Short mmCIF file of N, CA and C in Angstrom, two decimals:
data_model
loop_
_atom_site.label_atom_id
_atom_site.label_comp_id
_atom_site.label_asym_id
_atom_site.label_seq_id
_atom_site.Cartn_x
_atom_site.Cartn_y
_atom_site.Cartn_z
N UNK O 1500 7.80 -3.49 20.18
CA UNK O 1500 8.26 -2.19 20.55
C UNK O 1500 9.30 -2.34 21.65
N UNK O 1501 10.54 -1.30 21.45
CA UNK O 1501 11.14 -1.34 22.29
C UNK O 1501 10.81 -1.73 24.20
N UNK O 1502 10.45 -0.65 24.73
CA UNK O 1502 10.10 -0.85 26.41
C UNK O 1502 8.96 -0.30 26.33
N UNK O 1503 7.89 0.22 25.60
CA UNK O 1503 7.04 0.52 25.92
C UNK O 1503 6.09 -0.25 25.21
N UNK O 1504 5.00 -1.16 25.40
CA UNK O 1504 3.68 -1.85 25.17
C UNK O 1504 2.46 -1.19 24.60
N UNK O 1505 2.18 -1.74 23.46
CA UNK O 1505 0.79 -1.40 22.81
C UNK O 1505 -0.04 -2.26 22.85
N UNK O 1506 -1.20 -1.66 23.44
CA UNK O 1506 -2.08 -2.89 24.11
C UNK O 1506 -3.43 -3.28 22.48
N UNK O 1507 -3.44 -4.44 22.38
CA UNK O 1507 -3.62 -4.86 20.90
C UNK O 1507 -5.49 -5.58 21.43
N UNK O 1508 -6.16 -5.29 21.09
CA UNK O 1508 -7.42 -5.63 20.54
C UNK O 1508 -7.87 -6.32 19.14
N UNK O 1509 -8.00 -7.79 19.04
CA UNK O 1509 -7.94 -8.38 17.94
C UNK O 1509 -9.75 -8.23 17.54
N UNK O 1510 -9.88 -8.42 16.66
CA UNK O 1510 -11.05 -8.19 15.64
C UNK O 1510 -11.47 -9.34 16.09
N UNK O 1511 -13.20 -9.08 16.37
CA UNK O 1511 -13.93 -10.20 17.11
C UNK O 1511 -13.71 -10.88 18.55
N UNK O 1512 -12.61 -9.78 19.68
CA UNK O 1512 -12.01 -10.64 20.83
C UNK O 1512 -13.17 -9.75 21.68
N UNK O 1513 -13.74 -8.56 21.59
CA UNK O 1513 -14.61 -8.32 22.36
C UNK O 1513 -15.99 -8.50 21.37
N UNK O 1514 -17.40 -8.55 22.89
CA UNK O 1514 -18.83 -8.40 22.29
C UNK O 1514 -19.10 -7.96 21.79
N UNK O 1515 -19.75 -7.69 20.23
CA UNK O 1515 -20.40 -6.42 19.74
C UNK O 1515 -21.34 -6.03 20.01
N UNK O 1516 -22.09 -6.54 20.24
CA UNK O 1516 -23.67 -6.28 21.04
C UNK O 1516 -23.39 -5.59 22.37
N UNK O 1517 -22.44 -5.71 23.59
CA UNK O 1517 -22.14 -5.51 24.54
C UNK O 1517 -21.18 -4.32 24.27
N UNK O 1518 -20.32 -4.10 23.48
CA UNK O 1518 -19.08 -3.11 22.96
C UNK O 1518 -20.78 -1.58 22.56
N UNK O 1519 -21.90 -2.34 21.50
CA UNK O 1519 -22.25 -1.19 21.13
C UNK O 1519 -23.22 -0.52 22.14
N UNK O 1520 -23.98 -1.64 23.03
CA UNK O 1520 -24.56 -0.87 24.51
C UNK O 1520 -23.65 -0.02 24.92
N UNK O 1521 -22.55 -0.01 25.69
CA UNK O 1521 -22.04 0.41 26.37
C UNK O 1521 -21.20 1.99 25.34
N UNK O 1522 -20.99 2.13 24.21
CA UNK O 1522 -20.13 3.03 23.73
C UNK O 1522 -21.57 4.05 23.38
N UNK O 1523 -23.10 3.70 23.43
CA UNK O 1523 -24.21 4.26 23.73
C UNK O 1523 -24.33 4.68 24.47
N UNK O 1524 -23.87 4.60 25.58
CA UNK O 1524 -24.25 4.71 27.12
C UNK O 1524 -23.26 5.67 27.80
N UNK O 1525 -21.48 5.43 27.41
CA UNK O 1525 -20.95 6.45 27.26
C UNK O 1525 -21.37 7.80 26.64
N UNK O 1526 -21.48 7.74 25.10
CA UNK O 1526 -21.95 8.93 24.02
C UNK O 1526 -22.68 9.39 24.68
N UNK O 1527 -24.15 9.01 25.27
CA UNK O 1527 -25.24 9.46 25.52
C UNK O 1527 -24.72 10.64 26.88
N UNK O 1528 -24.21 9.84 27.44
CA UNK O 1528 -23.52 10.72 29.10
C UNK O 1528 -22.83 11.94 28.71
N UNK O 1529 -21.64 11.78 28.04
CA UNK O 1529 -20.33 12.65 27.44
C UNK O 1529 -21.62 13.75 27.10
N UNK O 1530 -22.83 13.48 25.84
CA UNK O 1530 -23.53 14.68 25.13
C UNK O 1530 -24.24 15.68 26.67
N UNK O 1531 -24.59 14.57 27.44
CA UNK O 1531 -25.92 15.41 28.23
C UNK O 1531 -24.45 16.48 28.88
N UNK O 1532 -23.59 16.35 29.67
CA UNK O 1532 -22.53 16.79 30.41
C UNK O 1532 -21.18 17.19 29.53
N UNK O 1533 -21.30 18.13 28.66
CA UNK O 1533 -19.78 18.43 27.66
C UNK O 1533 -19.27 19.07 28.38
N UNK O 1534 -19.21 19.66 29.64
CA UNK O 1534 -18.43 20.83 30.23
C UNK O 1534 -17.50 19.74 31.25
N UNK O 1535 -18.09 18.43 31.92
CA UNK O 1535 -17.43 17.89 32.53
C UNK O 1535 -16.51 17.23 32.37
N UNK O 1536 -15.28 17.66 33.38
CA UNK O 1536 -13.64 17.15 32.75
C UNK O 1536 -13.32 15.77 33.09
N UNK O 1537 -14.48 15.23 34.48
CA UNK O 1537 -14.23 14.13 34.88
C UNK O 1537 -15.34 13.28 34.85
N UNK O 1538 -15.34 11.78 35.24
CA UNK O 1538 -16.55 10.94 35.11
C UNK O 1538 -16.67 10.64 36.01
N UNK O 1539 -17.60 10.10 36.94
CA UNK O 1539 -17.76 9.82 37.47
C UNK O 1539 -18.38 8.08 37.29
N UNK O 1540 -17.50 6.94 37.84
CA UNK O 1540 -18.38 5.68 37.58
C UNK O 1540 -18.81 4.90 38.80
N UNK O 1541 -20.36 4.85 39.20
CA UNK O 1541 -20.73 4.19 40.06
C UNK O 1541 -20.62 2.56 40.42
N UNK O 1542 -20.05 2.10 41.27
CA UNK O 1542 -19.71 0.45 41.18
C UNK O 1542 -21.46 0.16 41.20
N UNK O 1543 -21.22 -1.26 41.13
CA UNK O 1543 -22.94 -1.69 40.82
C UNK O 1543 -23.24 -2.44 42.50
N UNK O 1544 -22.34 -2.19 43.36
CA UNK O 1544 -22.53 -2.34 45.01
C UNK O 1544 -22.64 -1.07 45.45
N UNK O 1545 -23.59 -0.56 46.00
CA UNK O 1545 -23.71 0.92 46.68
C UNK O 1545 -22.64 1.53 47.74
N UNK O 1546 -22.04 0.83 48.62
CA UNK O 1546 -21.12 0.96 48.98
C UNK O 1546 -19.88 1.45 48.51
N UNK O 1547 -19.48 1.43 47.46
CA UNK O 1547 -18.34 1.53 46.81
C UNK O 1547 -18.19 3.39 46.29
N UNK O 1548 -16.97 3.88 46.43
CA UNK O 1548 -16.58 5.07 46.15
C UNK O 1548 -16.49 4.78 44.58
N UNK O 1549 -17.22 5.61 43.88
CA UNK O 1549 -16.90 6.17 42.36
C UNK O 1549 -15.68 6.37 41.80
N UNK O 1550 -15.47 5.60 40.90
CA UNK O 1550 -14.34 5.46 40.04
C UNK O 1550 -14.05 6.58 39.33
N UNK O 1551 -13.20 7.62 39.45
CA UNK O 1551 -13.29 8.73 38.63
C UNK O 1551 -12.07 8.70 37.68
N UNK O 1552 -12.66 8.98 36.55
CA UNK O 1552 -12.01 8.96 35.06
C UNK O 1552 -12.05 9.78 34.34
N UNK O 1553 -10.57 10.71 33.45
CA UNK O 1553 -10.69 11.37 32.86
C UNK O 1553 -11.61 11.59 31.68
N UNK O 1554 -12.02 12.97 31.49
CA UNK O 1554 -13.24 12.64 29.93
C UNK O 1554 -12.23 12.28 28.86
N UNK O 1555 -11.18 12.43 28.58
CA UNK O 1555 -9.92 11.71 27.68
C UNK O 1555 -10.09 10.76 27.26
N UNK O 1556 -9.91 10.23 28.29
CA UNK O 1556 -10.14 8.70 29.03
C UNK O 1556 -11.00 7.91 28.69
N UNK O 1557 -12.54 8.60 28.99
CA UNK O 1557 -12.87 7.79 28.31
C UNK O 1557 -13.50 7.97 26.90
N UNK O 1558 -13.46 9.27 26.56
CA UNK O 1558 -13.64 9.32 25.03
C UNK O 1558 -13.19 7.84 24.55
N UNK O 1559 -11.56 7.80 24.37
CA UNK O 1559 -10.85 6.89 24.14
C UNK O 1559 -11.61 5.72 24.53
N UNK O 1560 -12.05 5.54 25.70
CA UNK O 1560 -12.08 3.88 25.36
C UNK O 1560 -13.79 3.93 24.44
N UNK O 1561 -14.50 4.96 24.79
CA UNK O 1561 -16.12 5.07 23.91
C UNK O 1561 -15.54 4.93 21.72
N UNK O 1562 -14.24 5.02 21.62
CA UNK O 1562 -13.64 4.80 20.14
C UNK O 1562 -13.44 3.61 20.25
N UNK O 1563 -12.47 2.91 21.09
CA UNK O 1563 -12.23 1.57 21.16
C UNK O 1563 -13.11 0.61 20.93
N UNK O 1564 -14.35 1.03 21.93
CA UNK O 1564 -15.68 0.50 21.70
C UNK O 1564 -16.71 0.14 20.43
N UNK O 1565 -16.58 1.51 20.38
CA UNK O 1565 -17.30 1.56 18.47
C UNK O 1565 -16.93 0.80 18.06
N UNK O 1566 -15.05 0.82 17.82
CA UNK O 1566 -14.71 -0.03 16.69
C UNK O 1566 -15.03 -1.30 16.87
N UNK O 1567 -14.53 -2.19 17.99
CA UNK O 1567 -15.56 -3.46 19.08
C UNK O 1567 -16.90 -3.39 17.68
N UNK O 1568 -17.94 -3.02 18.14
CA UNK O 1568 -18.83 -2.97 18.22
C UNK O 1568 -19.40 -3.17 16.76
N UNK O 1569 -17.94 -2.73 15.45
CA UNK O 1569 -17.89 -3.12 14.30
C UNK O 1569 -17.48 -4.31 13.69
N UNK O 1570 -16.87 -5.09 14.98
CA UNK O 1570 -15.89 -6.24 14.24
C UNK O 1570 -14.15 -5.85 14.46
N UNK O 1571 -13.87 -4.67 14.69
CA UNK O 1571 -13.06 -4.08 14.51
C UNK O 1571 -11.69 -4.37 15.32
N UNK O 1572 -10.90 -4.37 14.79
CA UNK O 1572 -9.61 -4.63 15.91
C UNK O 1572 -9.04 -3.10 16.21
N UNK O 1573 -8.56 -3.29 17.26
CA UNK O 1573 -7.86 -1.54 17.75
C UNK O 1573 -6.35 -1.63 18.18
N UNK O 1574 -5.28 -0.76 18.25
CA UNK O 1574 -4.31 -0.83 19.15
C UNK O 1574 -4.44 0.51 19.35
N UNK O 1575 -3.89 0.48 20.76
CA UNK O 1575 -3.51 1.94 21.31
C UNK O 1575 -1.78 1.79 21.72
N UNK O 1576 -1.07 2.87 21.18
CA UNK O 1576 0.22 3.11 21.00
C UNK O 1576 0.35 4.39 22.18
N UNK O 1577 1.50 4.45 22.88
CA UNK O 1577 1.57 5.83 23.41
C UNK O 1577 2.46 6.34 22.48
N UNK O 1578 2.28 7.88 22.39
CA UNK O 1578 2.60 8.31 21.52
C UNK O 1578 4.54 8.25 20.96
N UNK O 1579 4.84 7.98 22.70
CA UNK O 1579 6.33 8.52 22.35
C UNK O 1579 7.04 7.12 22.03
N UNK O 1580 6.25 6.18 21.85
CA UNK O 1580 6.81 4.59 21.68
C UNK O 1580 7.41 4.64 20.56
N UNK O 1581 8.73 3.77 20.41
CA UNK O 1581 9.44 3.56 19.53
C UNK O 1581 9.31 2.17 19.10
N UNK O 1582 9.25 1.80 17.67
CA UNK O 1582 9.10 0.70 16.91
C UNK O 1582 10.37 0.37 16.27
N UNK O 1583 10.24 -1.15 15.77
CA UNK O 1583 10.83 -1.61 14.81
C UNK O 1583 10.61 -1.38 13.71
N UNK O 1584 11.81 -1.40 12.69
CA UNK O 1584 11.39 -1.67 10.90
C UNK O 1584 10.42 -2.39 10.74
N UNK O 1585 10.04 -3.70 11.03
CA UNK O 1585 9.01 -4.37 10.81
C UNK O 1585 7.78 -4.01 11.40
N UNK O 1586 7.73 -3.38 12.32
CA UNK O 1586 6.47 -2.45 12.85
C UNK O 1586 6.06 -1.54 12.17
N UNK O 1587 7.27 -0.41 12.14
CA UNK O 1587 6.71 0.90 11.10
C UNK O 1587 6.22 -0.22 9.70
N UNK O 1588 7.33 -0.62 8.79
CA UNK O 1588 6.50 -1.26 7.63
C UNK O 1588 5.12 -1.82 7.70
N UNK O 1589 4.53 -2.45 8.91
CA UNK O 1589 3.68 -3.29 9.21
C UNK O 1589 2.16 -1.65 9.34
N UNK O 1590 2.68 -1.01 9.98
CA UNK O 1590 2.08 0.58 10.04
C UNK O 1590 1.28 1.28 8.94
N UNK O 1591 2.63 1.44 7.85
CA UNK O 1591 2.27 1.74 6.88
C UNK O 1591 2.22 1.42 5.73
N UNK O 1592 1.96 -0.51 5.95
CA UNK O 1592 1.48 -1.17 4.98
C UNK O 1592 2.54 -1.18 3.62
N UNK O 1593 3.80 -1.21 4.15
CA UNK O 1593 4.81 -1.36 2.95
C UNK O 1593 5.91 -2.10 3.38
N UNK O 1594 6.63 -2.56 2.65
CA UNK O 1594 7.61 -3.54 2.76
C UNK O 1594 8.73 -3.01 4.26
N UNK O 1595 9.63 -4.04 4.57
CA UNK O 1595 10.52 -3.74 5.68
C UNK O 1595 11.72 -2.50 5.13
N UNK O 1596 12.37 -3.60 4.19
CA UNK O 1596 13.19 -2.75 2.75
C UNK O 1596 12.86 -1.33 2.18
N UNK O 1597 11.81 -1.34 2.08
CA UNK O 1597 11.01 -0.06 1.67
C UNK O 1597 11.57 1.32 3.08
N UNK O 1598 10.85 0.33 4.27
CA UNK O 1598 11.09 1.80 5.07
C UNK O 1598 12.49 1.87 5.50
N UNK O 1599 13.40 0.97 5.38
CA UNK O 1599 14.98 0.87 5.19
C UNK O 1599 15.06 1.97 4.53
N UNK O 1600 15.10 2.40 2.99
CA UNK O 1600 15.56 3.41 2.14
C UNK O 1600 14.70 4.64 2.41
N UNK O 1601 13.55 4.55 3.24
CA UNK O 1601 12.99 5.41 3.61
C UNK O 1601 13.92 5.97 4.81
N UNK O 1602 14.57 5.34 5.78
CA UNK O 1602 15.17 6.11 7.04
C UNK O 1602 16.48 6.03 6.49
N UNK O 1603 17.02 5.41 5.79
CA UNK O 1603 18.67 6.16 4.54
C UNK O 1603 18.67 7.24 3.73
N UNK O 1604 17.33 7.50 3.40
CA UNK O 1604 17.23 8.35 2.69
C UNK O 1604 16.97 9.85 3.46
N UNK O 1605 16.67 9.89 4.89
CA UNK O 1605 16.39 10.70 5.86
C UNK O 1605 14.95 11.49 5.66
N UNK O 1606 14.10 10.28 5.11
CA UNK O 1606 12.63 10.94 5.21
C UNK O 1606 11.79 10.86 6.85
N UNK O 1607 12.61 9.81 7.52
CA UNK O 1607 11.70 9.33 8.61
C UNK O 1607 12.82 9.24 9.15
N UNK O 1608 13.01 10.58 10.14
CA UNK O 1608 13.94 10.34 11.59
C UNK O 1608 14.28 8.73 12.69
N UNK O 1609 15.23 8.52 12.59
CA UNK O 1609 15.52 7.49 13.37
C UNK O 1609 16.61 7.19 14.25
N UNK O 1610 16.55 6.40 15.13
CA UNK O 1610 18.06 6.18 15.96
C UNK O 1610 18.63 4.64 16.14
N UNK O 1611 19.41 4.13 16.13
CA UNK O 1611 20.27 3.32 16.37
C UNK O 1611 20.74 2.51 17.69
N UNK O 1612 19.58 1.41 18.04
CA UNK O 1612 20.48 0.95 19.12
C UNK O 1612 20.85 -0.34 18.76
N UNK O 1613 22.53 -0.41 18.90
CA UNK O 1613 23.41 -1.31 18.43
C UNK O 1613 23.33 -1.09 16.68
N UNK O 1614 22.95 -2.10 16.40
CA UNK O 1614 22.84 -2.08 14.61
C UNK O 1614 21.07 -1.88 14.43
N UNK O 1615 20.65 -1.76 15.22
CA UNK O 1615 18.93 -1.83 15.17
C UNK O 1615 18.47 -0.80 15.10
N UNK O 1616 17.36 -0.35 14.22
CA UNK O 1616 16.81 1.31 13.80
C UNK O 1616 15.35 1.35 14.31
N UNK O 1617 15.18 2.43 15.37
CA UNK O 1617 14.10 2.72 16.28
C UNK O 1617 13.24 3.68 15.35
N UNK O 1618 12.22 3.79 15.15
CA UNK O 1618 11.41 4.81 14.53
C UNK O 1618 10.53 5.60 15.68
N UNK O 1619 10.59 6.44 15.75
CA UNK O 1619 9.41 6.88 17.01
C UNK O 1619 8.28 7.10 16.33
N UNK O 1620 6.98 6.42 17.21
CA UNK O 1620 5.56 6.44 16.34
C UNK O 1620 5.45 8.05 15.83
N UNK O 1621 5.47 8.96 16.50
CA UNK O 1621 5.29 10.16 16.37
C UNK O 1621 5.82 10.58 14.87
N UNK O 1622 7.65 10.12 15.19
CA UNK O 1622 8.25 10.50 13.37
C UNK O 1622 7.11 9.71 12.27
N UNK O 1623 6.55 8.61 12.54
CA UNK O 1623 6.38 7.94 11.60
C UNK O 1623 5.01 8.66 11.35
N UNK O 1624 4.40 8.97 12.38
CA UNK O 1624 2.75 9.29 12.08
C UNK O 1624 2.89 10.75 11.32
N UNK O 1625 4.01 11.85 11.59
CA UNK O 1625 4.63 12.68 11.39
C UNK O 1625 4.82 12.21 9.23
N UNK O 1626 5.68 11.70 9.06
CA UNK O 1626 6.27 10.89 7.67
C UNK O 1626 4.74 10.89 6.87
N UNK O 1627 3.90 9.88 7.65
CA UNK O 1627 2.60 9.80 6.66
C UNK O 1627 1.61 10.86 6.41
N UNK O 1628 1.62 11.69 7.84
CA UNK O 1628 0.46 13.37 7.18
C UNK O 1628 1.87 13.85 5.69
N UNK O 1629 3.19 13.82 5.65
CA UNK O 1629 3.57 14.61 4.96
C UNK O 1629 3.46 13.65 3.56
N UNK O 1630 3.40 12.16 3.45
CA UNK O 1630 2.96 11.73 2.12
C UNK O 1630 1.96 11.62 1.83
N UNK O 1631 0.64 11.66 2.74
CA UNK O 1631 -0.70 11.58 2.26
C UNK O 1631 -0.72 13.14 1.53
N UNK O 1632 -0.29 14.03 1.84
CA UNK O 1632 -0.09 15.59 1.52
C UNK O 1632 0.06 15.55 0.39
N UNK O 1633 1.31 14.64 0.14
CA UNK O 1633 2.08 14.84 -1.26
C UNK O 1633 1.21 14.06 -2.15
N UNK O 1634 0.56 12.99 -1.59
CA UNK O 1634 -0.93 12.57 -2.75
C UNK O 1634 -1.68 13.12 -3.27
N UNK O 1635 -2.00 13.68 -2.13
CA UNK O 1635 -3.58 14.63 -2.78
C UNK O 1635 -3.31 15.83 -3.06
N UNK O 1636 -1.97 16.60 -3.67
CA UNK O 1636 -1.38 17.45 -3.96
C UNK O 1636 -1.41 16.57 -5.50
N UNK O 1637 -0.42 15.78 -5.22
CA UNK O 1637 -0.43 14.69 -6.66
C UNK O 1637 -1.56 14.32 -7.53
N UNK O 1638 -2.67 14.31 -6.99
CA UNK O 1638 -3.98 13.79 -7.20
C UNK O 1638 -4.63 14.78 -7.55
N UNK O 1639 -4.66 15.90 -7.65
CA UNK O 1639 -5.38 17.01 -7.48
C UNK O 1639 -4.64 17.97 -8.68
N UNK O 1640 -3.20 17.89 -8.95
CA UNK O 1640 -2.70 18.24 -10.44
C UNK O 1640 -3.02 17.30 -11.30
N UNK O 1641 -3.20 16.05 -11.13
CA UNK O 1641 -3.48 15.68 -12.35
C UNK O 1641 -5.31 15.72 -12.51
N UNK O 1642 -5.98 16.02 -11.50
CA UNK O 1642 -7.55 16.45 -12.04
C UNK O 1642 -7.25 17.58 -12.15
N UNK O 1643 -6.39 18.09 -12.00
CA UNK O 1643 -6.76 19.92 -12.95
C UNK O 1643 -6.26 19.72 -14.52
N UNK O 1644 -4.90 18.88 -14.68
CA UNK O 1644 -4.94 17.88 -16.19
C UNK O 1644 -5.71 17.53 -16.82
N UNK O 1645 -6.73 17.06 -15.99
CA UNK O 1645 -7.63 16.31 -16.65
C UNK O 1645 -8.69 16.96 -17.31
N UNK O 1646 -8.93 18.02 -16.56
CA UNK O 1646 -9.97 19.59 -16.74
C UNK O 1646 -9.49 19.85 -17.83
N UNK O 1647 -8.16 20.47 -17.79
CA UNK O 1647 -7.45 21.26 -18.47
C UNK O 1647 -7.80 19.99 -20.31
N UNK O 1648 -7.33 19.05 -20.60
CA UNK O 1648 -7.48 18.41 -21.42
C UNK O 1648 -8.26 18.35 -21.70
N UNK O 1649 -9.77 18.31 -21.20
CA UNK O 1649 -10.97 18.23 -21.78
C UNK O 1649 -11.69 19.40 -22.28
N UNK O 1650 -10.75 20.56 -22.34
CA UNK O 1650 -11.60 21.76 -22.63
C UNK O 1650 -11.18 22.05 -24.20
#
């Protein structure tokens, strides 16, 4: 990514046993307290002032966790980060070329620095609600086809 960093969690780099205590221990807190906006985290030295953390915050990392806790690898992207062709392709699991004629074709907004084409995660996450759409739009005439033929 251009200047902004996505912090990458590889599959099997954290504990699962330790990932699923702890995303328990979160859940369990978040349910008893839903009205509270902030957390409060006690250091494990009594002395120490409480770490306070948005409930955002840590929703997010209590997901991170889960997935941990599955085997799972995670990245967290900020939203307004801009990628490479080989990123978006890498994203949405299709060729580099592919999302080339995809941003020539002006399905997926993009910009230009030097000869190099920026995708912003947002356009791209933006691009896929509107083709998963066009699937199960797609998917869904041909089971009414299918109805329709069998009667």
């Amino acid at each position: 990514m251009a200047d902004v960093q996505a912090k990458r969690v590889r599959p099997g780099s954290i504990d699962a046993e330790v990932a699923g205590r702890a995303v328990r221990r979160i859940k369990d807190y978040l349910m008893r307290y839903p009205e509270q906006p902030t957390i409060r985290v006690a250091g494990e030295h009594g002395g120490e002032d409480p770490l306070i953390l948005p409930r955002e915050a840590v929703s997010l990392l209590a997901f991170v966790l889960a997935q941990a806790a599955e085997g799972r690898g995670v990245t967290v992207i900020p939203s307004h980060a801009e990628l490479t062709t080989q990123q978006a392709a890498d994203m949405l699991n299709v060729s580099r070329p592919y999302v080339i004629k995809l941003l020539e074709a002006g399905e997926i907004p993009f910009r230009l620095i030097g000869k190099h084409r920026r995708i912003t995660y947002e356009d791209l996450q933006e691009y896929q609600r509107r083709d998963d759409a066009k699937r199960r739009t797609a998917a869904d005439q041909l089971a009414a086809l299918g109805q329709e033929l069998d009667i």
